[in-house]
Amino acid sequence: MTSPLTDLNPFEIASELGLKPFQGKQIFRWLHARRVFDPEAMTDLSKALRERMRATCVFAQLRQEHVMQSARTGAKKILFRLLDDETVESVLLRDRDRVTLCLSTQVGCALGCAFCATGQSGFVRNLRAGEIVEQALHLLEGEEIAGRTPNIVYMGMGEPFQNYESVMRSLRLLMDPDGLGIGARKITVSTAGDIPGIERFAREDLQVRLSISLHAADDELRSRLVPLNQRYPLRRLFEAIRRYISLTGRHVSFEWVLLKGVNDSARDAHALARLIAGLNATVNLIPYNPVEGRGFASPGAAAVAAFRQILAEDGVKTTQRRERGQDIDAACGQLRAHHAGP
Ligand code: SAH
Ligand code: SF4
């Protein structure tokens, strides 16, 4: 056995273990639908198979090391220990009866955005598909999800398109009807503007949503905030986004983290509106969650409302991320690796 079981779809589980397809499905259901990782508890498998699996297979790749719950918002953040002792964090956010899972795709991130906690820690390694999916499985432990499947956002630690293969595999595993069966439209992948990734993603046979972290409407400021902009400047990025929209017929969203005195003025709002005019797009405004030592601050509620008002007047549709979970540092974009343990 080479691959951990949670990296594999039902067909691959059957083929790796030399089983019939229906047995691959049974095992996949235990892991992904019932979230059972102990072979002893997989009671519809023969004793001989359970013993063979126990001797040869890796079941869970993540160990829940530390759970933080926000008493105020019900948000939950989990620190996971990986098999090689690295760590990642993931978050469950609640908004009325809707649950959103924020998943990490890498340990750290190589892109070093100026305001981001993850970027501070540098890049350690890519996550495997099973390590991404298991975050969702563990976050949903003990949650009553019947009838209202969660939303999933790839907005935790890491740049999804710099771990392209594993991210695509994880999307298909999350969508598998024998597992969590999450609808593609309930999943959003967020990129800092990785053009090759956007171009590949446009050709995938997936209805998963795409979000682009923009934060600035001119190259000078954007290169300062998102250094990847030096490699993929706005003109080329928008060519890729236009091609994506025309090829897929899909809508995109732009994330704009509002940083006080940096990108929150009326001028910034008008420039943003001009940049995305005519695109099938909405802007998701995110009040900054301050990260110590980065030198940025969050604008007040009035400044956020004013920014939003200008965009509305310029014909731009906006959504605003509600602030949920700051009290446990659990907002997306605020996750970091804890190398020193909990
Ligand atoms: N690497 C990808 C996805 C992970 S970051 C990307 O950059 O898009 C997810 C979102 O959180 C991005 O829009 C990012 O800019 C934002 N973010 C990062 N740090 C943040 C912070 N401290 N407060 C609010 N949003 C933040
Ligand atoms: Fe990486 Fe996204 Fe953070 Fe930038 S904002 S450093 S791309 S995780």
Short mmCIF file of C-alpha atoms and ligand atoms in Angstrom, two decimals:
data_model
loop_
_atom_site.label_atom_id
_atom_site.label_comp_id
_atom_site.label_asym_id
_atom_site.label_seq_id
_atom_site.Cartn_x
_atom_site.Cartn_y
_atom_site.Cartn_z
CA MET A 1 0.00 0.00 0.00
CA THR A 2 1.52 3.27 -1.03
CA SER A 3 -1.12 6.02 -0.80
CA PRO A 4 -2.96 6.87 2.41
CA LEU A 5 -6.60 5.81 1.96
CA THR A 6 -8.06 9.33 2.25
CA ASP A 7 -6.13 10.37 -0.90
CA LEU A 8 -8.10 7.87 -2.97
CA ASN A 9 -11.53 7.66 -4.58
CA PRO A 10 -13.64 4.48 -4.24
CA PHE A 11 -12.36 2.98 -7.48
CA GLU A 12 -8.72 3.61 -6.54
CA ILE A 13 -9.19 2.12 -3.07
CA ALA A 14 -10.55 -1.05 -4.67
CA SER A 15 -7.74 -1.24 -7.17
CA GLU A 16 -4.95 -0.57 -4.64
CA LEU A 17 -6.28 -3.27 -2.32
CA GLY A 18 -7.23 -5.71 -5.10
CA LEU A 19 -10.93 -5.57 -4.12
CA LYS A 20 -14.24 -5.42 -5.98
CA PRO A 21 -15.53 -1.90 -6.81
CA PHE A 22 -18.38 -2.18 -4.28
CA GLN A 23 -15.85 -2.87 -1.52
CA GLY A 24 -13.92 0.25 -2.48
CA LYS A 25 -17.18 2.15 -2.06
CA GLN A 26 -17.82 0.60 1.34
CA ILE A 27 -14.42 1.68 2.62
CA PHE A 28 -14.75 5.17 1.08
CA ARG A 29 -18.15 5.59 2.79
CA TRP A 30 -16.72 4.69 6.19
CA LEU A 31 -14.03 7.31 5.81
CA HIS A 32 -15.86 10.16 4.06
CA ALA A 33 -19.56 9.76 4.92
CA ARG A 34 -19.33 8.31 8.42
CA ARG A 35 -15.91 9.71 9.31
CA VAL A 36 -14.75 6.41 10.81
CA PHE A 37 -10.99 5.84 10.58
CA ASP A 38 -10.67 2.71 12.72
CA PRO A 39 -10.81 -0.45 10.56
CA GLU A 40 -12.21 -2.43 13.51
CA ALA A 41 -15.38 -0.35 13.35
CA MET A 42 -15.94 -1.01 9.63
CA THR A 43 -18.34 -3.79 10.42
CA ASP A 44 -19.55 -4.59 6.90
CA LEU A 45 -16.03 -5.68 5.86
CA SER A 46 -14.75 -9.19 6.50
CA LYS A 47 -12.51 -9.72 9.50
CA ALA A 48 -9.68 -10.86 7.23
CA LEU A 49 -9.91 -7.68 5.14
CA ARG A 50 -10.00 -5.47 8.22
CA GLU A 51 -6.88 -7.16 9.54
CA ARG A 52 -5.06 -6.86 6.24
CA MET A 53 -6.00 -3.19 6.03
CA ARG A 54 -4.85 -2.51 9.55
CA ALA A 55 -1.46 -4.02 8.76
CA THR A 56 -0.94 -2.24 5.44
CA CYS A 57 -3.00 0.96 5.19
CA VAL A 58 -2.68 4.51 6.44
CA PHE A 59 -6.16 5.69 7.53
CA ALA A 60 -6.14 9.19 9.09
CA GLN A 61 -3.33 11.55 8.06
CA LEU A 62 -4.41 14.29 10.46
CA ARG A 63 -4.49 14.23 14.20
CA GLN A 64 -6.61 16.81 15.97
CA GLU A 65 -4.21 18.48 18.35
CA HIS A 66 -6.02 21.52 19.62
CA VAL A 67 -9.58 22.81 19.22
CA MET A 68 -10.65 26.38 19.93
CA GLN A 69 -14.32 27.35 20.09
CA SER A 70 -15.61 30.88 20.02
CA ALA A 71 -18.31 31.25 22.65
CA ARG A 72 -19.61 34.37 20.91
CA THR A 73 -19.96 33.15 17.31
CA GLY A 74 -19.68 29.37 17.52
CA ALA A 75 -16.65 29.45 15.20
CA LYS A 76 -14.30 26.54 15.66
CA LYS A 77 -10.61 26.41 14.81
CA ILE A 78 -8.64 23.18 14.80
CA LEU A 79 -4.87 22.78 14.81
CA PHE A 80 -3.94 19.51 13.13
CA ARG A 81 -0.71 17.57 13.46
CA LEU A 82 0.34 15.84 10.23
CA LEU A 83 2.12 12.49 10.00
CA ASP A 84 5.49 14.21 9.47
CA ASP A 85 4.86 16.43 12.52
CA GLU A 86 4.04 19.59 10.56
CA THR A 87 0.87 21.46 11.49
CA VAL A 88 -2.02 23.18 9.71
CA GLU A 89 -5.10 25.03 10.88
CA SER A 90 -8.64 25.02 9.56
CA VAL A 91 -11.79 26.82 10.57
CA LEU A 92 -15.53 26.22 10.75
CA LEU A 93 -17.60 29.42 10.65
CA ARG A 94 -21.29 29.75 11.42
CA ASP A 95 -23.70 32.27 10.00
CA ARG A 96 -27.21 31.56 11.31
CA ASP A 97 -27.75 27.96 10.25
CA ARG A 98 -25.12 28.00 7.51
CA VAL A 99 -21.75 26.39 8.06
CA THR A 100 -18.63 27.34 6.08
CA LEU A 101 -15.41 25.36 6.24
CA CYS A 102 -12.18 27.20 5.50
CA LEU A 103 -9.51 24.72 4.38
CA SER A 104 -5.73 24.99 4.06
CA THR A 105 -3.88 23.73 0.99
CA GLN A 106 -0.23 24.13 2.05
CA VAL A 107 1.83 24.24 5.22
CA GLY A 108 2.75 27.93 5.05
CA CYS A 109 2.78 29.83 1.76
CA ALA A 110 5.57 30.98 -0.52
CA LEU A 111 3.85 34.13 -1.76
CA GLY A 112 4.48 36.37 1.24
CA CYS A 113 1.62 38.85 0.94
CA ALA A 114 2.46 41.86 3.09
CA PHE A 115 -0.57 41.66 5.40
CA CYS A 116 -1.00 37.88 5.76
CA ALA A 117 -0.10 35.76 8.79
CA THR A 118 0.49 32.62 6.73
CA GLY A 119 2.86 34.42 4.38
CA GLN A 120 4.99 35.34 7.37
CA SER A 121 5.91 31.76 8.14
CA GLY A 122 7.20 30.98 4.64
CA PHE A 123 6.54 27.82 2.67
CA VAL A 124 7.04 24.36 4.17
CA ARG A 125 5.24 21.89 1.92
CA ASN A 126 2.17 21.12 -0.13
CA LEU A 127 -0.69 19.18 1.44
CA ARG A 128 -1.83 15.88 -0.04
CA ALA A 129 -5.43 15.62 -1.28
CA GLY A 130 -6.37 13.48 1.72
CA GLU A 131 -4.86 16.00 4.10
CA ILE A 132 -7.09 18.69 2.59
CA VAL A 133 -10.26 16.56 2.67
CA GLU A 134 -9.63 15.28 6.20
CA GLN A 135 -9.74 18.87 7.49
CA ALA A 136 -13.39 18.97 6.38
CA LEU A 137 -14.09 15.52 7.81
CA HIS A 138 -12.69 16.45 11.23
CA LEU A 139 -14.30 19.91 11.29
CA LEU A 140 -17.69 18.28 10.71
CA GLU A 141 -17.22 15.81 13.56
CA GLY A 142 -20.16 16.22 15.91
CA GLU A 143 -21.93 18.72 13.61
CA GLU A 144 -25.53 18.12 12.62
CA ILE A 145 -25.31 18.71 8.86
CA ALA A 146 -28.30 16.76 7.57
CA GLY A 147 -30.17 18.70 4.91
CA ARG A 148 -27.81 21.65 4.75
CA THR A 149 -24.46 20.75 3.31
CA PRO A 150 -21.68 23.11 4.29
CA ASN A 151 -19.99 25.65 2.06
CA ILE A 152 -16.31 25.13 1.54
CA VAL A 153 -13.76 27.85 0.84
CA TYR A 154 -10.12 27.19 0.01
CA MET A 155 -9.05 30.26 1.96
CA GLY A 156 -6.96 28.85 4.77
CA MET A 157 -3.19 28.57 4.67
CA GLY A 158 -1.52 28.40 1.28
CA GLU A 159 -2.05 29.19 -2.40
CA PRO A 160 -4.31 26.52 -3.92
CA PHE A 161 -3.00 26.91 -7.48
CA GLN A 162 0.57 26.30 -6.34
CA ASN A 163 -0.61 22.86 -5.21
CA TYR A 164 -2.79 22.32 -8.25
CA GLU A 165 -2.99 18.52 -8.62
CA SER A 166 -3.76 17.80 -4.98
CA VAL A 167 -6.31 20.61 -4.83
CA MET A 168 -8.19 19.25 -7.88
CA ARG A 169 -8.12 15.75 -6.44
CA SER A 170 -9.41 17.04 -3.09
CA LEU A 171 -12.29 18.86 -4.84
CA ARG A 172 -13.41 15.66 -6.54
CA LEU A 173 -13.17 13.71 -3.28
CA LEU A 174 -15.31 16.32 -1.45
CA MET A 175 -17.89 16.17 -4.24
CA ASP A 176 -18.06 12.37 -4.42
CA PRO A 177 -21.67 11.25 -3.80
CA ASP A 178 -20.45 8.34 -1.66
CA GLY A 179 -18.65 10.79 0.62
CA LEU A 180 -19.63 14.30 1.70
CA GLY A 181 -21.27 14.93 -1.70
CA ILE A 182 -20.70 18.69 -1.57
CA GLY A 183 -22.16 20.49 -4.61
CA ALA A 184 -19.53 22.13 -6.82
CA ARG A 185 -21.30 25.49 -6.53
CA LYS A 186 -20.90 25.38 -2.77
CA ILE A 187 -17.12 25.30 -3.10
CA THR A 188 -14.89 28.33 -3.76
CA VAL A 189 -11.20 28.24 -4.62
CA SER A 190 -9.35 31.47 -3.88
CA THR A 191 -6.13 32.45 -5.67
CA ALA A 192 -3.74 35.35 -5.21
CA GLY A 193 -3.62 35.59 -9.02
CA ASP A 194 -1.67 32.57 -10.26
CA ILE A 195 -2.28 32.86 -14.02
CA PRO A 196 -1.23 29.32 -15.07
CA GLY A 197 -3.59 27.99 -12.38
CA ILE A 198 -6.50 30.14 -13.59
CA GLU A 199 -5.93 28.92 -17.15
CA ARG A 200 -5.86 25.27 -16.13
CA PHE A 201 -8.86 25.69 -13.87
CA ALA A 202 -10.87 27.15 -16.79
CA ARG A 203 -10.44 23.85 -18.63
CA GLU A 204 -11.53 21.62 -15.73
CA ASP A 205 -14.86 19.93 -15.98
CA LEU A 206 -15.96 21.41 -12.62
CA GLN A 207 -18.54 24.01 -11.62
CA VAL A 208 -16.47 25.06 -8.59
CA ARG A 209 -16.38 28.82 -8.00
CA LEU A 210 -13.28 30.95 -8.47
CA SER A 211 -12.29 33.92 -6.36
CA ILE A 212 -9.33 36.19 -7.04
CA SER A 213 -7.62 38.14 -4.27
CA LEU A 214 -7.20 41.57 -5.82
CA HIS A 215 -6.71 44.13 -2.99
CA ALA A 216 -5.38 46.85 -5.32
CA ALA A 217 -6.32 48.23 -8.74
CA ASP A 218 -2.87 49.45 -9.79
CA ASP A 219 0.35 47.48 -10.23
CA GLU A 220 2.45 49.64 -7.96
CA LEU A 221 0.29 49.06 -4.87
CA ARG A 222 -0.64 45.49 -5.75
CA SER A 223 3.00 44.46 -6.14
CA ARG A 224 3.65 45.80 -2.67
CA LEU A 225 0.72 43.94 -1.11
CA VAL A 226 0.80 40.76 -3.22
CA PRO A 227 4.36 40.20 -4.49
CA LEU A 228 3.08 37.62 -7.02
CA ASN A 229 1.83 40.66 -8.96
CA GLN A 230 5.42 41.33 -10.05
CA ARG A 231 5.33 38.07 -11.98
CA TYR A 232 1.66 38.27 -13.05
CA PRO A 233 0.74 41.97 -13.34
CA LEU A 234 -2.83 43.23 -13.61
CA ARG A 235 -3.04 43.51 -17.39
CA ARG A 236 -2.09 39.85 -17.87
CA LEU A 237 -4.14 38.75 -14.87
CA PHE A 238 -7.26 40.38 -16.32
CA GLU A 239 -6.64 38.84 -19.73
CA ALA A 240 -6.62 35.45 -18.01
CA ILE A 241 -9.77 36.27 -16.03
CA ARG A 242 -11.60 37.41 -19.18
CA ARG A 243 -10.61 34.18 -20.94
CA TYR A 244 -11.78 32.19 -17.90
CA ILE A 245 -15.17 33.92 -17.93
CA SER A 246 -15.70 33.55 -21.66
CA LEU A 247 -14.58 29.90 -21.71
CA THR A 248 -16.65 28.78 -18.71
CA GLY A 249 -19.54 31.25 -18.75
CA ARG A 250 -19.03 31.43 -15.00
CA HIS A 251 -19.06 34.32 -12.60
CA VAL A 252 -15.97 35.24 -10.58
CA SER A 253 -15.59 37.07 -7.31
CA PHE A 254 -12.81 39.41 -6.26
CA GLU A 255 -11.59 39.62 -2.70
CA TRP A 256 -10.58 43.02 -1.40
CA VAL A 257 -9.09 43.11 2.08
CA LEU A 258 -9.69 46.65 3.30
CA LEU A 259 -6.52 48.10 4.82
CA LYS A 260 -6.87 51.44 6.57
CA GLY A 261 -5.27 54.29 4.64
CA VAL A 262 -3.84 51.88 2.03
CA ASN A 263 -6.65 50.74 -0.27
CA ASP A 264 -9.84 52.06 1.36
CA SER A 265 -10.25 55.54 -0.18
CA ALA A 266 -12.93 56.78 -2.60
CA ARG A 267 -10.22 56.86 -5.26
CA ASP A 268 -9.44 53.17 -4.67
CA ALA A 269 -13.13 52.30 -4.93
CA HIS A 270 -13.53 54.13 -8.26
CA ALA A 271 -10.34 52.53 -9.63
CA LEU A 272 -11.61 49.08 -8.65
CA ALA A 273 -14.96 49.76 -10.32
CA ARG A 274 -13.22 50.85 -13.54
CA LEU A 275 -10.95 47.81 -13.53
CA ILE A 276 -13.76 45.27 -13.34
CA ALA A 277 -16.39 47.18 -15.33
CA GLY A 278 -18.35 44.89 -17.65
CA LEU A 279 -17.16 41.65 -16.03
CA ASN A 280 -19.53 39.04 -14.66
CA ALA A 281 -18.17 39.56 -11.16
CA THR A 282 -18.85 40.58 -7.59
CA VAL A 283 -16.50 42.05 -5.00
CA ASN A 284 -16.20 40.47 -1.57
CA LEU A 285 -15.08 43.13 0.89
CA ILE A 286 -13.08 41.80 3.83
CA PRO A 287 -12.33 44.08 6.77
CA TYR A 288 -8.71 43.34 7.67
CA ASN A 289 -8.08 41.07 10.65
CA PRO A 290 -4.99 42.67 12.15
CA VAL A 291 -1.87 40.51 12.26
CA GLU A 292 0.75 41.57 14.74
CA GLY A 293 3.90 43.11 13.34
CA ARG A 294 2.60 43.64 9.80
CA GLY A 295 1.91 47.34 10.17
CA PHE A 296 -1.62 47.35 8.78
CA ALA A 297 -4.87 48.33 10.45
CA SER A 298 -8.52 47.67 9.80
CA PRO A 299 -10.72 50.57 8.65
CA GLY A 300 -13.73 51.30 10.82
CA ALA A 301 -17.24 50.20 9.94
CA ALA A 302 -18.05 53.67 8.54
CA ALA A 303 -15.13 53.53 6.08
CA VAL A 304 -16.16 50.06 4.95
CA ALA A 305 -19.74 51.23 4.40
CA ALA A 306 -18.55 54.29 2.45
CA PHE A 307 -16.33 52.14 0.22
CA ARG A 308 -19.22 49.81 -0.43
CA GLN A 309 -21.53 52.70 -1.23
CA ILE A 310 -19.19 54.06 -3.90
CA LEU A 311 -18.92 50.65 -5.53
CA ALA A 312 -22.71 50.38 -5.56
CA GLU A 313 -22.99 53.81 -7.20
CA ASP A 314 -20.45 52.69 -9.81
CA GLY A 315 -22.58 49.61 -10.54
CA VAL A 316 -20.46 46.99 -8.74
CA LYS A 317 -22.17 44.24 -6.77
CA THR A 318 -20.58 43.60 -3.40
CA THR A 319 -20.80 41.17 -0.54
CA GLN A 320 -19.22 41.73 2.81
CA ARG A 321 -17.60 39.05 4.84
CA ARG A 322 -19.11 39.11 8.30
CA GLU A 323 -16.50 39.08 10.98
CA ARG A 324 -16.83 35.79 12.74
CA GLY A 325 -14.22 34.23 14.89
CA GLN A 326 -11.60 36.93 15.48
CA ASP A 327 -11.71 36.22 19.18
CA ILE A 328 -9.99 32.90 18.46
CA ASP A 329 -7.86 34.25 15.58
CA ALA A 330 -10.00 32.11 13.35
CA ALA A 331 -10.77 34.42 10.48
CA CYS A 332 -9.61 33.12 7.14
CA GLY A 333 -6.25 34.62 6.30
CA GLN A 334 -5.29 34.68 9.93
CA LEU A 335 -4.05 31.13 10.12
CA ARG A 336 -0.45 30.31 10.69
CA ALA A 337 1.65 27.29 11.47
CA HIS A 338 2.38 26.69 15.13
CA HIS A 339 5.70 24.93 15.02
CA ALA A 340 6.11 25.09 18.73
CA GLY A 341 2.99 23.03 19.38
CA PRO A 342 -0.31 24.16 20.92
N1 SAH B 1 -3.70 32.16 -1.03
C1 SAH B 1 -5.03 32.35 -1.44
C2 SAH B 1 -6.06 31.75 -0.50
C3 SAH B 1 -5.79 31.85 0.96
S1 SAH B 1 -5.88 33.49 1.66
C4 SAH B 1 -5.31 33.82 -1.65
O1 SAH B 1 -4.47 34.64 -1.28
O2 SAH B 1 -6.34 34.13 -2.22
C5 SAH B 1 -7.64 33.77 1.64
C6 SAH B 1 -8.03 35.23 1.67
O3 SAH B 1 -7.73 35.79 2.97
C7 SAH B 1 -7.28 36.08 0.66
O4 SAH B 1 -8.15 36.95 -0.01
C8 SAH B 1 -6.33 36.86 1.54
O5 SAH B 1 -5.93 38.05 0.93
C9 SAH B 1 -7.15 37.07 2.77
N2 SAH B 1 -6.37 37.45 3.94
C10 SAH B 1 -5.09 37.16 4.23
N3 SAH B 1 -4.75 37.70 5.44
C11 SAH B 1 -5.84 38.33 5.90
C12 SAH B 1 -6.12 39.06 7.09
N4 SAH B 1 -5.22 39.20 8.03
N5 SAH B 1 -7.36 39.58 7.24
C13 SAH B 1 -8.30 39.41 6.30
N6 SAH B 1 -8.10 38.70 5.18
C14 SAH B 1 -6.89 38.19 4.97
FE1 SF4 B 2 -0.30 33.11 0.60
FE2 SF4 B 2 -2.86 33.92 0.23
FE3 SF4 B 2 -1.48 34.63 2.46
FE4 SF4 B 2 -0.85 35.68 0.10
S1 SF4 B 2 -2.80 35.95 1.20
S2 SF4 B 2 0.60 34.89 1.63
S3 SF4 B 2 -1.19 33.96 -1.27
S4 SF4 B 2 -2.06 32.56 1.88
#
